[in-house]
mmCIF file of C-alpha atoms in Angstrom:
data_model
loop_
_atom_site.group_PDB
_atom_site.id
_atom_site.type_symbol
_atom_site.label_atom_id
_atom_site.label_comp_id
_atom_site.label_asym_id
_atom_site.label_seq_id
_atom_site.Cartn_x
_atom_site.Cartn_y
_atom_site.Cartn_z
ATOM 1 C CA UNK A 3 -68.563 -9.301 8.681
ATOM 2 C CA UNK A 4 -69.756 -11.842 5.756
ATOM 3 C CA UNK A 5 -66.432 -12.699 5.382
ATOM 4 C CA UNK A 6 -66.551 -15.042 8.368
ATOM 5 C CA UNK A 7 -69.714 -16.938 6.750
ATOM 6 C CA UNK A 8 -67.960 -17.093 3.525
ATOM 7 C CA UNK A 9 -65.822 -20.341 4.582
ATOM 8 C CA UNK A 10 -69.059 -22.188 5.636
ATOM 9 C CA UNK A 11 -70.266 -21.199 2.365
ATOM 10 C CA UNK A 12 -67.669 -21.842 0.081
ATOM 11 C CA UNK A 13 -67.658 -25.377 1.877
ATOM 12 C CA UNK A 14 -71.094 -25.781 0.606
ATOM 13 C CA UNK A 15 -70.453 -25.034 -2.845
ATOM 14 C CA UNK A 16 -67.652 -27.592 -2.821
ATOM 15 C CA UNK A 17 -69.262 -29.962 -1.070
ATOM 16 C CA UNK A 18 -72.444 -30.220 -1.956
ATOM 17 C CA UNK A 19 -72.120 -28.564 -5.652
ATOM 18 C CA UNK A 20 -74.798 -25.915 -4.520
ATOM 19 C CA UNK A 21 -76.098 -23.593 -7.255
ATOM 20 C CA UNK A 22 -74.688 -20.194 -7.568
ATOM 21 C CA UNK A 23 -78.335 -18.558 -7.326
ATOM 22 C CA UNK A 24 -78.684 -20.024 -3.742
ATOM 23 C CA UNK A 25 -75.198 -18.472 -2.993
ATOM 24 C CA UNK A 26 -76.087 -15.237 -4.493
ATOM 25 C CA UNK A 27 -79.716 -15.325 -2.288
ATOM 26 C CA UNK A 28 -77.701 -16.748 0.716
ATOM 27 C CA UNK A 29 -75.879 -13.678 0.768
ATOM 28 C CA UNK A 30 -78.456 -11.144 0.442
ATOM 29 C CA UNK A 31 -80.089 -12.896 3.258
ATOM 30 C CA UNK A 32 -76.498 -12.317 5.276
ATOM 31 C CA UNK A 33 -76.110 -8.578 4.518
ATOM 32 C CA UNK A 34 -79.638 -7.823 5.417
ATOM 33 C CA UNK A 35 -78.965 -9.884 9.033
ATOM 34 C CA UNK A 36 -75.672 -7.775 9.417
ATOM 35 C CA UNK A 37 -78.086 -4.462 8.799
ATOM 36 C CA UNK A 38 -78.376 -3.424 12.763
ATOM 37 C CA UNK A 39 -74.884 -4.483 13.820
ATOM 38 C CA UNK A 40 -72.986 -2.691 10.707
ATOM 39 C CA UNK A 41 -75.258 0.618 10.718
ATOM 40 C CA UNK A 42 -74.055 2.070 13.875
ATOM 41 C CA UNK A 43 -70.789 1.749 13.335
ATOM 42 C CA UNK A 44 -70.700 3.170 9.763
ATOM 43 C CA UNK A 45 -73.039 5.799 10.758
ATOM 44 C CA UNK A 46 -70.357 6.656 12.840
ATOM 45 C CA UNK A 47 -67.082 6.665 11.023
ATOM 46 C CA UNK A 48 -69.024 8.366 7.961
ATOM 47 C CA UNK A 49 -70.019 11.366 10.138
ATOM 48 C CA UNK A 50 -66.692 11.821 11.866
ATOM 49 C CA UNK A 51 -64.933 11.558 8.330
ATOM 50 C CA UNK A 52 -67.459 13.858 6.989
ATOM 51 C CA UNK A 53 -66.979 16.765 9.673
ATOM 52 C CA UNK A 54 -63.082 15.779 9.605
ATOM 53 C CA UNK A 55 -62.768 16.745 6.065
ATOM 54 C CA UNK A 56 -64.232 20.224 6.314
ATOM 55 C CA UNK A 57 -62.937 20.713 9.497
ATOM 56 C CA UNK A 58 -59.404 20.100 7.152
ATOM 57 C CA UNK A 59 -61.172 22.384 4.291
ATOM 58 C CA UNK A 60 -61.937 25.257 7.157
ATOM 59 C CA UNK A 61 -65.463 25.063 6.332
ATOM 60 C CA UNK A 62 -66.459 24.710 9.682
ATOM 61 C CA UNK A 63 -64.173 27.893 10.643
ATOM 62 C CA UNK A 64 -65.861 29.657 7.766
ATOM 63 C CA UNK A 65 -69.295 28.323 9.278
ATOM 64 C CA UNK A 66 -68.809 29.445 12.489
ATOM 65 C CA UNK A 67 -67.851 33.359 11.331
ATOM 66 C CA UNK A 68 -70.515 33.659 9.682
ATOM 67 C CA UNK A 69 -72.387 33.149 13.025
ATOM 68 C CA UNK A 70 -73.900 29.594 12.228
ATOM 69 C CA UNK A 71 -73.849 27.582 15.803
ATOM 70 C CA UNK A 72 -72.815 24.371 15.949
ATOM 71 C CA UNK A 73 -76.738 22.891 16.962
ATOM 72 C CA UNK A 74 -77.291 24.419 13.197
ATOM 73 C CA UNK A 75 -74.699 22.487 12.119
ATOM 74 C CA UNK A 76 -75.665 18.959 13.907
ATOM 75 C CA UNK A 77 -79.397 19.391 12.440
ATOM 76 C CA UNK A 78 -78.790 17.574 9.471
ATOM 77 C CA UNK A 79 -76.670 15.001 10.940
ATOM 78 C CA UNK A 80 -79.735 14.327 13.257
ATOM 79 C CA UNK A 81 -82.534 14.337 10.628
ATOM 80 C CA UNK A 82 -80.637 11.549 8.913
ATOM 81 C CA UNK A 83 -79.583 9.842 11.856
ATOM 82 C CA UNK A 84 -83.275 9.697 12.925
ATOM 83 C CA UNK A 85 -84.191 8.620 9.176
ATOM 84 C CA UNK A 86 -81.990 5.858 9.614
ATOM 85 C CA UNK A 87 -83.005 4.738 12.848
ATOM 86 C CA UNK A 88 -86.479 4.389 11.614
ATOM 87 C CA UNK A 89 -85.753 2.261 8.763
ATOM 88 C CA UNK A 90 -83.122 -0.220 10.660
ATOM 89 C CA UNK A 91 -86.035 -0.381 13.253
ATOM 90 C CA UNK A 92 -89.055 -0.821 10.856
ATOM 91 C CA UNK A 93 -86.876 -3.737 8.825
ATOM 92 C CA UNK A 94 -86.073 -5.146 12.219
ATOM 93 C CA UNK A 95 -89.905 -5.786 12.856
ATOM 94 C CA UNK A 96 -90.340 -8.380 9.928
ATOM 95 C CA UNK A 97 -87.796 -8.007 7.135
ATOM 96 C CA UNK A 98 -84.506 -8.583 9.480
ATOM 97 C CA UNK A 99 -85.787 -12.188 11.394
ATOM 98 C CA UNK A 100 -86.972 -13.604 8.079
ATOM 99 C CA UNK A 101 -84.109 -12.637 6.014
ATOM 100 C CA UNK A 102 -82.123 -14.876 9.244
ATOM 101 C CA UNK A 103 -84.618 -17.595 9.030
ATOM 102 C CA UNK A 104 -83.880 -17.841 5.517
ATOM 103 C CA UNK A 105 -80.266 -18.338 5.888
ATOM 104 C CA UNK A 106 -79.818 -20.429 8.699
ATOM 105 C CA UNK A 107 -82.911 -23.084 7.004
ATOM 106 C CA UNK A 108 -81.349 -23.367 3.791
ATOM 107 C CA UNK A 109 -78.233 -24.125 5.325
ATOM 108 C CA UNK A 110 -80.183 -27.150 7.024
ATOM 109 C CA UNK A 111 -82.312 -28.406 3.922
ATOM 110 C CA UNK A 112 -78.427 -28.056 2.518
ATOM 111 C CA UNK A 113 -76.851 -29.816 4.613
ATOM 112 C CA UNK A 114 -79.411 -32.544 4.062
ATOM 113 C CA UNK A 115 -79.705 -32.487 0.515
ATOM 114 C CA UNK A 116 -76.428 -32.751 -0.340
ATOM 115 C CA UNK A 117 -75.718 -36.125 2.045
ATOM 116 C CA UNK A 118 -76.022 -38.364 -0.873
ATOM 117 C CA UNK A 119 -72.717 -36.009 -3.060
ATOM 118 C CA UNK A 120 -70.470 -36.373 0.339
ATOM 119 C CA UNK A 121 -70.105 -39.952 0.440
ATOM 120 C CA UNK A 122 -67.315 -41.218 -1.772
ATOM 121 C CA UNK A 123 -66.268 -44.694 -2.593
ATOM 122 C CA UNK A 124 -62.878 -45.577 -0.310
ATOM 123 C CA UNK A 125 -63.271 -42.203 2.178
ATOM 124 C CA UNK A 126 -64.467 -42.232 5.524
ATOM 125 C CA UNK A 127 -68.086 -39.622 5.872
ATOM 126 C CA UNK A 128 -67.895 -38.004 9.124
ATOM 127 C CA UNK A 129 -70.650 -34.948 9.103
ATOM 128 C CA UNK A 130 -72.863 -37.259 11.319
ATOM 129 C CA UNK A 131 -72.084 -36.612 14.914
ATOM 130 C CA UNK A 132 -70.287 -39.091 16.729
ATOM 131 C CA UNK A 133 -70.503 -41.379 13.648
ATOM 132 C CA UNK A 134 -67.661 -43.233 11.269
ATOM 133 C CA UNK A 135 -69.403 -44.130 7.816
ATOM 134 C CA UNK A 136 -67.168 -45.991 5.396
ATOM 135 C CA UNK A 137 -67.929 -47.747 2.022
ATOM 136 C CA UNK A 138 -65.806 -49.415 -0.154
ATOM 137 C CA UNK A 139 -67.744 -48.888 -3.460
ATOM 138 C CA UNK A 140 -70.337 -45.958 -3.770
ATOM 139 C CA UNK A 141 -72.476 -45.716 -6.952
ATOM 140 C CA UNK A 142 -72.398 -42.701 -9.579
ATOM 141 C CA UNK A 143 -75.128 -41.109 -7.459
ATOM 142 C CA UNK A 144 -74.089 -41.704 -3.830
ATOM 143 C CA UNK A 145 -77.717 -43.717 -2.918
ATOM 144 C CA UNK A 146 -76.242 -47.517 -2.883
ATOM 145 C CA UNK A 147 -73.427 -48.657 -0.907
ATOM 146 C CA UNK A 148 -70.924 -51.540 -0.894
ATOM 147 C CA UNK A 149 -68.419 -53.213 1.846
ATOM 148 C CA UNK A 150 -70.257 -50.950 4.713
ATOM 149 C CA UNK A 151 -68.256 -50.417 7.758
ATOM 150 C CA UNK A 152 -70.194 -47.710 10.297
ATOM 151 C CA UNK A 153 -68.251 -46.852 13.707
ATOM 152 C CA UNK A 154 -71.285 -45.521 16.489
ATOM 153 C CA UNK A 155 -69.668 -44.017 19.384
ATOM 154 C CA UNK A 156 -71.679 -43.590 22.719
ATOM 155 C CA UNK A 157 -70.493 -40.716 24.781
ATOM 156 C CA UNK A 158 -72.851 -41.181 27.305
ATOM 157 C CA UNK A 159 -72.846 -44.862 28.157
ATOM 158 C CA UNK A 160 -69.045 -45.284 27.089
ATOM 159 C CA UNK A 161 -69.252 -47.627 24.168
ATOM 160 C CA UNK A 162 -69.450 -47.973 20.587
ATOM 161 C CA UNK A 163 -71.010 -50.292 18.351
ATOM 162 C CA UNK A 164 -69.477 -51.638 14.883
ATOM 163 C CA UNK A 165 -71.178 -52.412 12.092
ATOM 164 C CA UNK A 166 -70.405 -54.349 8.841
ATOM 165 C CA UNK A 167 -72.576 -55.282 5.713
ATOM 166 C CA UNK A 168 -72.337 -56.464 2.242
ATOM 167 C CA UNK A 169 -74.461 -53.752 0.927
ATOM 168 C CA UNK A 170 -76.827 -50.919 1.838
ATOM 169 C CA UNK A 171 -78.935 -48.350 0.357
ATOM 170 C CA UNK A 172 -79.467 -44.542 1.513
ATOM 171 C CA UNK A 173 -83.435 -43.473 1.772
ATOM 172 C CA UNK A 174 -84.932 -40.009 1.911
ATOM 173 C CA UNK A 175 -88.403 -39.904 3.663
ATOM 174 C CA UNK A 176 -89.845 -36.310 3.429
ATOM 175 C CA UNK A 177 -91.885 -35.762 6.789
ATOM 176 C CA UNK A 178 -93.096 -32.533 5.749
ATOM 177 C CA UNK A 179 -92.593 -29.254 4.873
ATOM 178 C CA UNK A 180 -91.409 -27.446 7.764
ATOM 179 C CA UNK A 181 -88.488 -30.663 8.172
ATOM 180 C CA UNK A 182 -85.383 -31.285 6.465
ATOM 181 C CA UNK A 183 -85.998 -34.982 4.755
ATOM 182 C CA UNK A 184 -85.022 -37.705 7.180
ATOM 183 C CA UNK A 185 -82.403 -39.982 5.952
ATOM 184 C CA UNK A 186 -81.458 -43.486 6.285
ATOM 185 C CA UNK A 187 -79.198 -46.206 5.196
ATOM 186 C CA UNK A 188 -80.889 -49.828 4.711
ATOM 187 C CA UNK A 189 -78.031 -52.186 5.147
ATOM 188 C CA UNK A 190 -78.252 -56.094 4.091
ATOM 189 C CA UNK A 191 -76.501 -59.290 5.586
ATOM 190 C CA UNK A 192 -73.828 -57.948 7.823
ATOM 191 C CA UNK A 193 -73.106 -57.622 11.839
ATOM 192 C CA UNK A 194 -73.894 -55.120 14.838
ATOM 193 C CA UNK A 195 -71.010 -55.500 17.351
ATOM 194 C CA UNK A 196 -71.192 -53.787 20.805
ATOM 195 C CA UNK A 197 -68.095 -52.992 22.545
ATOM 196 C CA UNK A 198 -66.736 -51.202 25.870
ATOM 197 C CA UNK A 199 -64.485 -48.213 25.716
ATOM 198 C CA UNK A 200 -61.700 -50.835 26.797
ATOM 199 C CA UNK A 201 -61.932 -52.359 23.429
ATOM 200 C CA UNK A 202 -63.526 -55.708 24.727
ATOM 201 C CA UNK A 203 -66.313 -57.320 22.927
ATOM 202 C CA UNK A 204 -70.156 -56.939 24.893
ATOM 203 C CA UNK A 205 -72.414 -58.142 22.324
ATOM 204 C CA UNK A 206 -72.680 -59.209 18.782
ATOM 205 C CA UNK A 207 -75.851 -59.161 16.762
ATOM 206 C CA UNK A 208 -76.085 -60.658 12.828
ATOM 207 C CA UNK A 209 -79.150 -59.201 10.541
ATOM 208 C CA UNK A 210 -80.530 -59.962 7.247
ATOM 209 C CA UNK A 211 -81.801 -56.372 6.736
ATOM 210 C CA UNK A 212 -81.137 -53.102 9.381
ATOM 211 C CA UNK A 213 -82.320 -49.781 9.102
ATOM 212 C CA UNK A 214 -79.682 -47.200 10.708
ATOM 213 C CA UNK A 215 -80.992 -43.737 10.935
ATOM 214 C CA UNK A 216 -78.567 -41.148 9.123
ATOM 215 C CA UNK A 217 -80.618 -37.969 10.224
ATOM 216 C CA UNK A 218 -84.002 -37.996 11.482
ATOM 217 C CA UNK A 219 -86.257 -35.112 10.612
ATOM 218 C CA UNK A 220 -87.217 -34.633 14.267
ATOM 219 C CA UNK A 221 -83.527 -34.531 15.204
ATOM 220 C CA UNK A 222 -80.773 -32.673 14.516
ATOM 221 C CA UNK A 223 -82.031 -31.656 10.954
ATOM 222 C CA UNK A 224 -85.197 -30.415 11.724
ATOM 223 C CA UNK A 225 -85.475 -26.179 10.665
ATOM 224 C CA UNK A 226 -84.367 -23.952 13.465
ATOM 225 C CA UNK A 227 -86.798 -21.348 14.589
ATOM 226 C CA UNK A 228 -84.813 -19.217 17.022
ATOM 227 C CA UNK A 229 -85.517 -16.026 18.371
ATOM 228 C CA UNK A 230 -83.690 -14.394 16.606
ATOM 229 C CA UNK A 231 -86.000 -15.573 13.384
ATOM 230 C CA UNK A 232 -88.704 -14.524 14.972
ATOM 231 C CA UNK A 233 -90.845 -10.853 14.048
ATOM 232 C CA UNK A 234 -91.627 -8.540 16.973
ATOM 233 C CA UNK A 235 -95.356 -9.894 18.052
ATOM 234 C CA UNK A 236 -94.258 -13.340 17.739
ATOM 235 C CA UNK A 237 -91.689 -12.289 20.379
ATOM 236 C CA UNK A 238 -94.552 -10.712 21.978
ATOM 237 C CA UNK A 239 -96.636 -13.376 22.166
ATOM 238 C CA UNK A 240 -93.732 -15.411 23.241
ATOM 239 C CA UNK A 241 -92.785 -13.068 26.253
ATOM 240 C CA UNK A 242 -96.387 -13.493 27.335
ATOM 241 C CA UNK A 243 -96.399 -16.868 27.447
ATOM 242 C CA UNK A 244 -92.839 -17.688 29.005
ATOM 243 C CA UNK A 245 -94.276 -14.816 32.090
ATOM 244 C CA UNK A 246 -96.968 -16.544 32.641
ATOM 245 C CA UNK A 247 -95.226 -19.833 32.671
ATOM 246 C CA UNK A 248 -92.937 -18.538 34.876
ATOM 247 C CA UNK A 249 -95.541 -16.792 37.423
ATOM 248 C CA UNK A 250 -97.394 -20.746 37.606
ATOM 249 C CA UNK A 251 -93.152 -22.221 38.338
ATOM 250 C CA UNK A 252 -93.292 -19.532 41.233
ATOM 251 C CA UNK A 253 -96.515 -20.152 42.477
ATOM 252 C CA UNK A 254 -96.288 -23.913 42.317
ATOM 253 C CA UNK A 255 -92.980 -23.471 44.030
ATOM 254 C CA UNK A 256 -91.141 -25.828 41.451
ATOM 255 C CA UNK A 257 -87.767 -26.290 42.256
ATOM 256 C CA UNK A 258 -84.489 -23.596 41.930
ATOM 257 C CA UNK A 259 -82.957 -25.278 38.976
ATOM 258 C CA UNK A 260 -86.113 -25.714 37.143
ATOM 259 C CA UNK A 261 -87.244 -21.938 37.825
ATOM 260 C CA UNK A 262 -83.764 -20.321 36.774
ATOM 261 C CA UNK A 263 -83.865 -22.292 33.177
ATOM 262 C CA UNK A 264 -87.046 -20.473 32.872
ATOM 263 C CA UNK A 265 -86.332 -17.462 34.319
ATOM 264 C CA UNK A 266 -83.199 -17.417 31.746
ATOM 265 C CA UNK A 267 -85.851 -18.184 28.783
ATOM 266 C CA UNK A 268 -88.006 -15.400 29.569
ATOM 267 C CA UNK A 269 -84.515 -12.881 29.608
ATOM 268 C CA UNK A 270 -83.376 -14.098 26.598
ATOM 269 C CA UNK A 271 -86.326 -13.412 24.571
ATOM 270 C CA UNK A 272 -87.043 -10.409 26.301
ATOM 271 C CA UNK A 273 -83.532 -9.468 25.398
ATOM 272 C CA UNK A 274 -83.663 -10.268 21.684
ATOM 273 C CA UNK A 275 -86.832 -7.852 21.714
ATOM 274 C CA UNK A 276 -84.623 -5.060 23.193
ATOM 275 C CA UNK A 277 -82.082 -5.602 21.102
ATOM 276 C CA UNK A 278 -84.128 -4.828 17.712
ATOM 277 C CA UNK A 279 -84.784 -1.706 19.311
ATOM 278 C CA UNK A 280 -81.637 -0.156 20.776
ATOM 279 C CA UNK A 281 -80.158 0.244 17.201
ATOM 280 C CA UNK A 282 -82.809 3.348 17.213
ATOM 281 C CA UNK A 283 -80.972 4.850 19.966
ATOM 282 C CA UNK A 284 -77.327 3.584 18.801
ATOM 283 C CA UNK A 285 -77.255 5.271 15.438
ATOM 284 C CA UNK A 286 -78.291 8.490 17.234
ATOM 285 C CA UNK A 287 -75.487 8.233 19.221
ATOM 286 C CA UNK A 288 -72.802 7.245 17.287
ATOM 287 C CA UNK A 289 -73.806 10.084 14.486
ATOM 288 C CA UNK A 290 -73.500 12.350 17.453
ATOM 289 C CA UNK A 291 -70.611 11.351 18.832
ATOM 290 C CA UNK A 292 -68.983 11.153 15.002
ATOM 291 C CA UNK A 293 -69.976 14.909 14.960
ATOM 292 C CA UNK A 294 -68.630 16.119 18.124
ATOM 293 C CA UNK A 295 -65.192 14.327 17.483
ATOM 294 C CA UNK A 296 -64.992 15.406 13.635
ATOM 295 C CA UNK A 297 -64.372 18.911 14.574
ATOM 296 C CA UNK A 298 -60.939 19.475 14.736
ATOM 297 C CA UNK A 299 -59.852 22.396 16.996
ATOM 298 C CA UNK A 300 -56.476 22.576 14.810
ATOM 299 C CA UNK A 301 -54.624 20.625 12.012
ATOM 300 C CA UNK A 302 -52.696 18.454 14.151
ATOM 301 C CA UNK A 303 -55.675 17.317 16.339
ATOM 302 C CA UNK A 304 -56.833 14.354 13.646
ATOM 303 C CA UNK A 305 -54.683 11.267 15.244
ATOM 304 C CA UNK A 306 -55.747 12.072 19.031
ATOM 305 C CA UNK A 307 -59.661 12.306 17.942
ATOM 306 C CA UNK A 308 -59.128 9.356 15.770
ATOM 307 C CA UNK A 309 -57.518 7.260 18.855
ATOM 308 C CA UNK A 310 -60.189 8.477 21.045
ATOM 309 C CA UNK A 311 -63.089 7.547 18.443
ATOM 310 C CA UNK A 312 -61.598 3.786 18.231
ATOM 311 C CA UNK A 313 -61.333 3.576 22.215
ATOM 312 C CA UNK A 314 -64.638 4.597 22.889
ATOM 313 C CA UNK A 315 -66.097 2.543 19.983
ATOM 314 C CA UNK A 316 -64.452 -0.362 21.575
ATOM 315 C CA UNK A 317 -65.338 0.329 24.882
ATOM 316 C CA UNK A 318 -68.845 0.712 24.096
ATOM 317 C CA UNK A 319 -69.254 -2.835 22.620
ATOM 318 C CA UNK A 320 -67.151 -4.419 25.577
ATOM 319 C CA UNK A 321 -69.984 -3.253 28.181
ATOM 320 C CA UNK A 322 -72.802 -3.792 25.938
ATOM 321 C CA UNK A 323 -71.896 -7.445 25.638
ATOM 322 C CA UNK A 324 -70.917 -8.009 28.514
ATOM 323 C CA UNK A 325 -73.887 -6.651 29.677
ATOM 324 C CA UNK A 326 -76.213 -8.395 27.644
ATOM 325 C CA UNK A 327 -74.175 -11.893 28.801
ATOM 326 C CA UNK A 328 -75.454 -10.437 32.076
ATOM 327 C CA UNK A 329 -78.859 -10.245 30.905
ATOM 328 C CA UNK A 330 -78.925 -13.940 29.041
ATOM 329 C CA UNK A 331 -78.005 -15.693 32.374
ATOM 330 C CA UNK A 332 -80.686 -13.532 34.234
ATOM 331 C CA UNK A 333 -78.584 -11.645 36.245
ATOM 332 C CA UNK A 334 -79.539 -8.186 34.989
ATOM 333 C CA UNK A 335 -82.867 -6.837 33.547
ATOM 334 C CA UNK A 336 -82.657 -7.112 29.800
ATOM 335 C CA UNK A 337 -83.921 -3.430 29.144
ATOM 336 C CA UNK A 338 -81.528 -1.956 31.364
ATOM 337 C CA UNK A 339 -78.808 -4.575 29.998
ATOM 338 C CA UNK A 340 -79.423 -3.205 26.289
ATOM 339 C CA UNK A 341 -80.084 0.350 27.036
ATOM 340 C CA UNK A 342 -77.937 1.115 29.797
ATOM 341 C CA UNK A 343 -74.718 1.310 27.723
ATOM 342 C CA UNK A 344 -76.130 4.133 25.103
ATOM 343 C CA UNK A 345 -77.345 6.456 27.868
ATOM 344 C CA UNK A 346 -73.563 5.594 29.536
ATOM 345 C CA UNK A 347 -72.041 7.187 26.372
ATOM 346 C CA UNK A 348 -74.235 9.877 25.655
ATOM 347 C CA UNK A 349 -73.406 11.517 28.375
ATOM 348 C CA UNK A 350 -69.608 11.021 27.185
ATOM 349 C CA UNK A 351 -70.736 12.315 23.764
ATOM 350 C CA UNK A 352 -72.190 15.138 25.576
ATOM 351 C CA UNK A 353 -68.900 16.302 27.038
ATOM 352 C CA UNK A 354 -67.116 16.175 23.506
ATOM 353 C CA UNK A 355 -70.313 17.978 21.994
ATOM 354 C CA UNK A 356 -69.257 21.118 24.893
ATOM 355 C CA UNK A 357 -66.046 21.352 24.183
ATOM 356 C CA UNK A 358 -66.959 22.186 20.477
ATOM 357 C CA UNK A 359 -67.912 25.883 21.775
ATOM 358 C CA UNK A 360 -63.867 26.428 21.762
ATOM 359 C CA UNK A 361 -63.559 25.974 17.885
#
C-alpha cells in the first residue's frame, strides 16, 4: 500500500533534495495511516493460514477426538481479534488523524520549500497551475532570475497573459505558522501582454517593477486540515455544528442546491466518524471468517477455500465502497453505509462457521 506513495516521494527527494530523516518520518507517518485499512485484511489471511496449516498437520482432527468443540477452538482467535480491535480503534481516536496530518502538511511546507531548487537556468518550471515560468539564467541558489518569460493561462475567461523582464527576484514572506510561506517573484523592466485564446493581441502593459504571486499562503499552499486529520471530538464538534447549520438551511428554506452541498458535508463527516469505528467490527469478522474457512474438511479442499476467501474478500470491499460513495453524496445514511456491509457478511461467515460441525 506505501508503495503507491513511494513515487510522490522519491520525486521529492529528487526534486527538492529532501533529507533522508523527513523520508524516514514521512513513512512512519504512512504506515501508521495504512493501520485500519491493512489490519483487517491481514487479520484475515493470518488466521485462515494459521487454521490451514494444522488443519494440514491434523491437529484440528486430533482436537476434535479429544472432544474439544470448535467454539473452544475459536476462543483464542476472538480474544485477539477483540485485542486488536481495541487498539486499531483507540489509535484511531488521536494517534491515526495526526500521524495523516503530518504527512499530507509536510508534503505542503515541501512542496513550498523546495520552489527555489526546481527552477533551473534554460528549463521551463511548470508545478504552478496553469502557469509557464522560464528563465534564461538562474543563480547558484535559485532566488534571482534573468531573461524572464512567464506564460498565465486563464481557463475561465479564455485568455492568457505573457510576460517578459530583464530580471526578477523570488521572495518568501512567512504569514505564519499554520501557512506554507507565500512566494513571489519581483520582476524589473519588462512587459504584461494580454491575449485571446485566438492568439490576437488585447492589451499590452510595460512596468518598471511587478510583483507576480508564485503561491500565496492563503491559496493553494496553505496546510490542509481534512477530516480525515481530524481526532474523534473534533469530528464531534464538527457534526454538531454542520446539524445545526443544516436544521437553520431547512428552516430558512434556502434553496435545493445550497441545502444538498450541506446536507453532503454533514454525511461526509459523519461518515469519516463511522469509518474509524467499523474497523472494530471488521477485524472481528474477518478473524472469524479466516477461522471458519481454515478448516479443511480434507487435503484437497485448500484451493476451493482459498478461491472462496479471495471472492468474498473482494466482494466485501466492492459493497462497502460503493456504499460509502452512497453515503458521501447523501444518498444513504452513513452508519448504515459503513456498517451495513459487516453485518451482510457475518451472516455469510456464519454459514461457513456451521458447516465446520462436519469436520
Amino acid at each position: 500500500m506505501i508503495t503507491f506513495f513511494m513515487f510522490r516521494l522519491i520525486g521529492l527527494i529528487v526534486t527538492k533534495g529532501v533529507d533522508v530523516m523527513i523520508v524516514v518520518s514521512m513513512v512512519g507517518n504512512l504506515g501508521i495511516s495504512f493501520l485500519p485499512l491493512a489490519t483487517p485484511i491481514s487479520s484475515f489471511f493470518a488466521t485462515y493460514y494459521s487454521l490451514n496449516k494444522l488443519s494440514e498437520d491434523s491437529e484440528i482432527i486430533a482436537m476434535r477426538s479429544f472432544g474439544i468443540s470448535k467454539i473452544k477452538i475459536y476462543i483464542p482467535f476472538l480474544a485477539i481479534s477483540l485485542l486488536i480491535s481495541i487498539t486499531i480503534t483507540s489509535l484511531y481516536s488521536v494517534l491515526i488523524p495526526k500521524a495523516d496530518a503530518a504527512f499530507n502538511n509536510t508534503i505542503v511546507r515541501l512542496t513550498s520549500a523546495g520552489m527555489l531548487a526546481s527552477i533551473k537556468t534554460g528549463q521551463f518550471f511548470t508545478s504552478i497551475p496553469n502557469v509557464i515560468l522560464y528563465a534564461k539564467d538562474v543563480s547558484i541558489d535559485g532566488s534571482t532570475f534573468n531573461n524572464v518569460f512567464i506564460n498565465i493561462i486563464d481557463k475561465k475567461n479564455f485568455h492568457q497573459r505573457i510576460i517578459f523582464a530583464r530580471n526578477g527576484s523570488l521572495i518568501k514572506v512567512y504569514a505564519d505558522p499554520g501557512h506554507a510561506p507565500s512566494l513571489r517573484l519581483h520582476l524589473n523592466d519588462g512587459s504584461i501582454v494580454k491575449m485571446d485564446e485566438k492568439g490576437t493581441q488585447l492589451d499590452k502593459i510595460v512596468f518598471k517593477e511587478y510583483d507576480f504571486p508564485v503561491f500565496n499562503s492563503e491559496g493553494a499552499m496553505t496546510l490542509v486540515h481534512y477530516d480525515t486529520m481530524k481526532t474523534n471530538s473534533e469530528l464531534l464538534k464538527n457534526i454538531k455544528q454542520k446539524r445545526l447549520n443544516y436544521s437553520d438551511a431547512i428552516a430558512t428554506k434556502v434553496n435545493a442546491p445550497e441545502l444538498l452541498e450541506l446536507k453532503k458535508t454533514l454525511y461526509r463527516t459523519q461518515t469519516e466518524l463511522c469509518v474509524r469505528y467499523v474497523a472494530f467490527p471488521q477485524i472481528l469478522l474477518f478473524m472469524f471468517l479466516g477461522f471458519s474457512l481454515g478448516m479443511k474438511h480434507s487435503r484437497g479442499s485448500s484451493r476451493s477455500n482459498s478461491s472462496k476467501a479471495i471472492i468474498i474478500i473482494v466482494c466485501y470491499y466492492v459493497v462497502y465502497f460503493y456504499l460509502l460513495s452512497l453515503a458521501h453524496a447523501a444518498l444513504l445514511n452513513p452508519f448504515v453505509a459503513i456498517f451495513g456491509p459487516s453485518l451482510m457478511f457475518f451472516i455469510i461467515a456464519l454459514r461457513f462457521y456451521k458447516n465446520l460441525d462436519s469436520i
